[in-house]
Amino acid sequence: MPSSSPDVASRLYALAVARDTANLVDMDAALAMARASVRTLMALSPQAALLMRSFAQEEIDRLSMECTEEAEGAIALVREALDRV
C-alpha cells in the first residue's frame, strides 16, 4: 500500500494542475468576451455607451462595498475595459 501512495499523490497533483489551467483558460476567455461585449455596446450609440457606463459604475460601487483585494482587482478590470473603448 505505501508504494501506491506516491502514485496517487502525483495523479492528484496532476489533476489539480490541469484543473487550475482549465480555470485560467476559462477566465481568460470570459474576460475576452466581456471586453468584446463592452466594445460592442459602447459602439452601438451614445445612449448605449452612457447606459453601459452607468451599469458599470453600479457594479464598481457594489464591488467597492466588499472591501477586498479581489474586488479592487475586479474594479480595475472594469475601469480598464471602459477606458479601452
N, C-alpha and C. Protein backbone atom coordinates (compact mmCIF):
# COMPACT_ATOMS: atom_id res chain seq x y z
N MET A 1 0.82 -1.21 0.00
CA MET A 1 0.00 0.00 0.00
C MET A 1 0.86 1.26 0.00
N PRO A 2 1.95 1.34 0.78
CA PRO A 2 2.75 2.55 0.77
C PRO A 2 3.33 2.87 -0.60
N SER A 3 3.60 1.86 -1.43
CA SER A 3 4.16 2.13 -2.75
C SER A 3 3.15 2.80 -3.69
N SER A 4 1.86 2.62 -3.46
CA SER A 4 0.86 3.24 -4.32
C SER A 4 0.54 4.66 -3.89
N SER A 5 0.87 5.04 -2.69
CA SER A 5 0.56 6.37 -2.19
C SER A 5 1.22 7.49 -3.00
N PRO A 6 2.52 7.40 -3.33
CA PRO A 6 3.10 8.45 -4.16
C PRO A 6 2.46 8.53 -5.54
N ASP A 7 2.06 7.38 -6.09
CA ASP A 7 1.41 7.37 -7.39
C ASP A 7 0.08 8.11 -7.34
N VAL A 8 -0.68 7.86 -6.29
CA VAL A 8 -1.97 8.54 -6.12
C VAL A 8 -1.75 10.04 -5.91
N ALA A 9 -0.77 10.38 -5.10
CA ALA A 9 -0.48 11.79 -4.84
C ALA A 9 -0.06 12.50 -6.13
N SER A 10 0.76 11.87 -6.94
CA SER A 10 1.18 12.52 -8.18
C SER A 10 0.02 12.66 -9.16
N ARG A 11 -0.88 11.69 -9.17
CA ARG A 11 -2.07 11.80 -10.03
C ARG A 11 -2.98 12.92 -9.55
N LEU A 12 -3.15 13.03 -8.25
CA LEU A 12 -3.99 14.11 -7.71
C LEU A 12 -3.37 15.47 -7.99
N TYR A 13 -2.05 15.55 -7.88
CA TYR A 13 -1.37 16.80 -8.18
C TYR A 13 -1.55 17.16 -9.65
N ALA A 14 -1.37 16.21 -10.53
CA ALA A 14 -1.54 16.45 -11.97
C ALA A 14 -2.98 16.89 -12.27
N LEU A 15 -3.93 16.29 -11.60
CA LEU A 15 -5.32 16.67 -11.78
C LEU A 15 -5.57 18.10 -11.32
N ALA A 16 -4.98 18.47 -10.19
CA ALA A 16 -5.13 19.83 -9.66
C ALA A 16 -4.52 20.85 -10.62
N VAL A 17 -3.35 20.54 -11.16
CA VAL A 17 -2.70 21.44 -12.12
C VAL A 17 -3.56 21.59 -13.37
N ALA A 18 -4.08 20.48 -13.86
CA ALA A 18 -4.93 20.52 -15.05
C ALA A 18 -6.19 21.36 -14.80
N ARG A 19 -6.75 21.20 -13.62
CA ARG A 19 -7.97 21.96 -13.30
C ARG A 19 -7.67 23.45 -13.18
N ASP A 20 -6.56 23.80 -12.55
CA ASP A 20 -6.16 25.21 -12.46
C ASP A 20 -5.94 25.81 -13.84
N THR A 21 -5.30 25.05 -14.71
CA THR A 21 -5.05 25.52 -16.07
C THR A 21 -6.37 25.73 -16.81
N ALA A 22 -7.28 24.80 -16.68
CA ALA A 22 -8.59 24.94 -17.33
C ALA A 22 -9.33 26.16 -16.80
N ASN A 23 -9.25 26.39 -15.50
CA ASN A 23 -9.91 27.56 -14.92
C ASN A 23 -9.31 28.85 -15.45
N LEU A 24 -7.99 28.89 -15.60
CA LEU A 24 -7.35 30.09 -16.14
C LEU A 24 -7.77 30.33 -17.59
N VAL A 25 -7.86 29.28 -18.36
CA VAL A 25 -8.30 29.41 -19.76
C VAL A 25 -9.74 29.91 -19.79
N ASP A 26 -10.60 29.36 -18.95
CA ASP A 26 -11.99 29.80 -18.89
C ASP A 26 -12.07 31.28 -18.52
N MET A 27 -11.29 31.70 -17.54
CA MET A 27 -11.31 33.10 -17.11
C MET A 27 -10.81 34.02 -18.21
N ASP A 28 -9.73 33.63 -18.90
CA ASP A 28 -9.22 34.44 -20.00
C ASP A 28 -10.25 34.58 -21.11
N ALA A 29 -10.92 33.49 -21.43
CA ALA A 29 -11.95 33.53 -22.46
C ALA A 29 -13.12 34.43 -22.03
N ALA A 30 -13.52 34.30 -20.78
CA ALA A 30 -14.62 35.13 -20.26
C ALA A 30 -14.25 36.61 -20.30
N LEU A 31 -13.02 36.93 -19.91
CA LEU A 31 -12.59 38.33 -19.95
C LEU A 31 -12.56 38.85 -21.38
N ALA A 32 -12.08 38.04 -22.31
CA ALA A 32 -12.04 38.46 -23.71
C ALA A 32 -13.44 38.72 -24.24
N MET A 33 -14.37 37.84 -23.93
CA MET A 33 -15.75 38.03 -24.38
C MET A 33 -16.39 39.25 -23.71
N ALA A 34 -16.10 39.47 -22.46
CA ALA A 34 -16.64 40.64 -21.76
C ALA A 34 -16.12 41.93 -22.38
N ARG A 35 -14.83 41.96 -22.69
CA ARG A 35 -14.26 43.16 -23.33
C ARG A 35 -14.89 43.40 -24.69
N ALA A 36 -15.08 42.33 -25.46
CA ALA A 36 -15.71 42.47 -26.78
C ALA A 36 -17.14 42.97 -26.63
N SER A 37 -17.84 42.47 -25.62
CA SER A 37 -19.22 42.91 -25.38
C SER A 37 -19.27 44.38 -25.01
N VAL A 38 -18.35 44.81 -24.18
CA VAL A 38 -18.31 46.23 -23.78
C VAL A 38 -18.06 47.10 -25.01
N ARG A 39 -17.08 46.71 -25.82
CA ARG A 39 -16.79 47.50 -27.02
C ARG A 39 -18.00 47.56 -27.95
N THR A 40 -18.69 46.44 -28.09
CA THR A 40 -19.87 46.39 -28.96
C THR A 40 -20.96 47.32 -28.43
N LEU A 41 -21.27 47.21 -27.15
CA LEU A 41 -22.31 48.06 -26.57
C LEU A 41 -21.96 49.53 -26.66
N MET A 42 -20.70 49.85 -26.40
CA MET A 42 -20.29 51.25 -26.42
C MET A 42 -20.36 51.82 -27.85
N ALA A 43 -20.19 50.95 -28.84
CA ALA A 43 -20.20 51.42 -30.23
C ALA A 43 -21.61 51.54 -30.81
N LEU A 44 -22.59 50.96 -30.16
CA LEU A 44 -23.95 50.98 -30.72
C LEU A 44 -24.49 52.39 -30.87
N SER A 45 -24.39 53.16 -29.83
CA SER A 45 -24.91 54.53 -29.87
C SER A 45 -24.41 55.28 -28.64
N PRO A 46 -24.48 56.59 -28.67
CA PRO A 46 -24.10 57.36 -27.48
C PRO A 46 -24.96 56.99 -26.26
N GLN A 47 -26.24 56.70 -26.50
CA GLN A 47 -27.13 56.32 -25.39
C GLN A 47 -26.73 54.97 -24.81
N ALA A 48 -26.38 54.03 -25.67
CA ALA A 48 -25.94 52.71 -25.19
C ALA A 48 -24.65 52.84 -24.41
N ALA A 49 -23.75 53.69 -24.88
CA ALA A 49 -22.49 53.91 -24.18
C ALA A 49 -22.74 54.50 -22.80
N LEU A 50 -23.65 55.45 -22.73
CA LEU A 50 -23.98 56.06 -21.43
C LEU A 50 -24.59 55.04 -20.48
N LEU A 51 -25.49 54.23 -21.00
CA LEU A 51 -26.12 53.19 -20.18
C LEU A 51 -25.09 52.18 -19.71
N MET A 52 -24.18 51.79 -20.59
CA MET A 52 -23.13 50.84 -20.23
C MET A 52 -22.25 51.41 -19.12
N ARG A 53 -21.86 52.66 -19.25
CA ARG A 53 -21.04 53.30 -18.21
C ARG A 53 -21.80 53.39 -16.88
N SER A 54 -23.09 53.65 -16.96
CA SER A 54 -23.90 53.73 -15.75
C SER A 54 -23.98 52.38 -15.03
N PHE A 55 -24.24 51.33 -15.79
CA PHE A 55 -24.31 49.99 -15.19
C PHE A 55 -22.94 49.56 -14.65
N ALA A 56 -21.89 49.90 -15.39
CA ALA A 56 -20.54 49.55 -14.92
C ALA A 56 -20.23 50.28 -13.62
N GLN A 57 -20.65 51.52 -13.51
CA GLN A 57 -20.42 52.27 -12.26
C GLN A 57 -21.19 51.65 -11.10
N GLU A 58 -22.39 51.17 -11.36
CA GLU A 58 -23.14 50.47 -10.32
C GLU A 58 -22.38 49.24 -9.84
N GLU A 59 -21.79 48.51 -10.77
CA GLU A 59 -21.01 47.33 -10.40
C GLU A 59 -19.75 47.71 -9.64
N ILE A 60 -19.10 48.79 -10.05
CA ILE A 60 -17.93 49.29 -9.33
C ILE A 60 -18.31 49.66 -7.90
N ASP A 61 -19.43 50.34 -7.74
CA ASP A 61 -19.90 50.73 -6.40
C ASP A 61 -20.20 49.49 -5.55
N ARG A 62 -20.81 48.47 -6.16
CA ARG A 62 -21.12 47.25 -5.43
C ARG A 62 -19.85 46.54 -5.00
N LEU A 63 -18.90 46.46 -5.92
CA LEU A 63 -17.62 45.82 -5.60
C LEU A 63 -16.86 46.59 -4.52
N SER A 64 -16.96 47.91 -4.55
CA SER A 64 -16.27 48.73 -3.55
C SER A 64 -16.72 48.42 -2.14
N MET A 65 -17.98 48.05 -1.99
CA MET A 65 -18.51 47.75 -0.65
C MET A 65 -17.94 46.46 -0.08
N GLU A 66 -17.38 45.59 -0.94
CA GLU A 66 -16.82 44.33 -0.46
C GLU A 66 -15.50 44.54 0.28
N CYS A 67 -14.78 45.60 -0.07
CA CYS A 67 -13.51 45.93 0.60
C CYS A 67 -12.53 44.76 0.61
N THR A 68 -12.35 44.10 -0.54
CA THR A 68 -11.40 43.00 -0.64
C THR A 68 -10.42 43.31 -1.78
N GLU A 69 -9.28 42.63 -1.75
CA GLU A 69 -8.31 42.79 -2.82
C GLU A 69 -8.87 42.28 -4.14
N GLU A 70 -9.67 41.22 -4.07
CA GLU A 70 -10.28 40.68 -5.28
C GLU A 70 -11.22 41.69 -5.90
N ALA A 71 -11.99 42.37 -5.06
CA ALA A 71 -12.92 43.38 -5.56
C ALA A 71 -12.15 44.54 -6.20
N GLU A 72 -11.04 44.93 -5.59
CA GLU A 72 -10.23 46.01 -6.15
C GLU A 72 -9.67 45.60 -7.52
N GLY A 73 -9.28 44.35 -7.64
CA GLY A 73 -8.80 43.85 -8.93
C GLY A 73 -9.90 43.86 -9.97
N ALA A 74 -11.11 43.47 -9.57
CA ALA A 74 -12.25 43.47 -10.48
C ALA A 74 -12.59 44.89 -10.91
N ILE A 75 -12.53 45.82 -9.98
CA ILE A 75 -12.79 47.23 -10.30
C ILE A 75 -11.79 47.73 -11.33
N ALA A 76 -10.54 47.37 -11.15
CA ALA A 76 -9.51 47.79 -12.11
C ALA A 76 -9.79 47.22 -13.49
N LEU A 77 -10.23 45.97 -13.56
CA LEU A 77 -10.55 45.36 -14.85
C LEU A 77 -11.74 46.05 -15.52
N VAL A 78 -12.76 46.38 -14.74
CA VAL A 78 -13.93 47.07 -15.30
C VAL A 78 -13.53 48.43 -15.83
N ARG A 79 -12.77 49.17 -15.03
CA ARG A 79 -12.33 50.50 -15.48
C ARG A 79 -11.46 50.41 -16.72
N GLU A 80 -10.58 49.41 -16.77
CA GLU A 80 -9.71 49.24 -17.93
C GLU A 80 -10.55 48.94 -19.18
N ALA A 81 -11.57 48.09 -19.03
CA ALA A 81 -12.43 47.78 -20.17
C ALA A 81 -13.14 49.01 -20.68
N LEU A 82 -13.60 49.86 -19.78
CA LEU A 82 -14.30 51.08 -20.20
C LEU A 82 -13.34 52.09 -20.82
N ASP A 83 -12.11 52.14 -20.32
CA ASP A 83 -11.15 53.11 -20.83
C ASP A 83 -10.60 52.73 -22.20
N ARG A 84 -10.64 51.44 -22.54
CA ARG A 84 -10.10 50.99 -23.82
C ARG A 84 -11.02 51.34 -24.98
N VAL A 85 -12.24 51.70 -24.70
CA VAL A 85 -13.21 51.97 -25.76
C VAL A 85 -13.04 53.37 -26.28
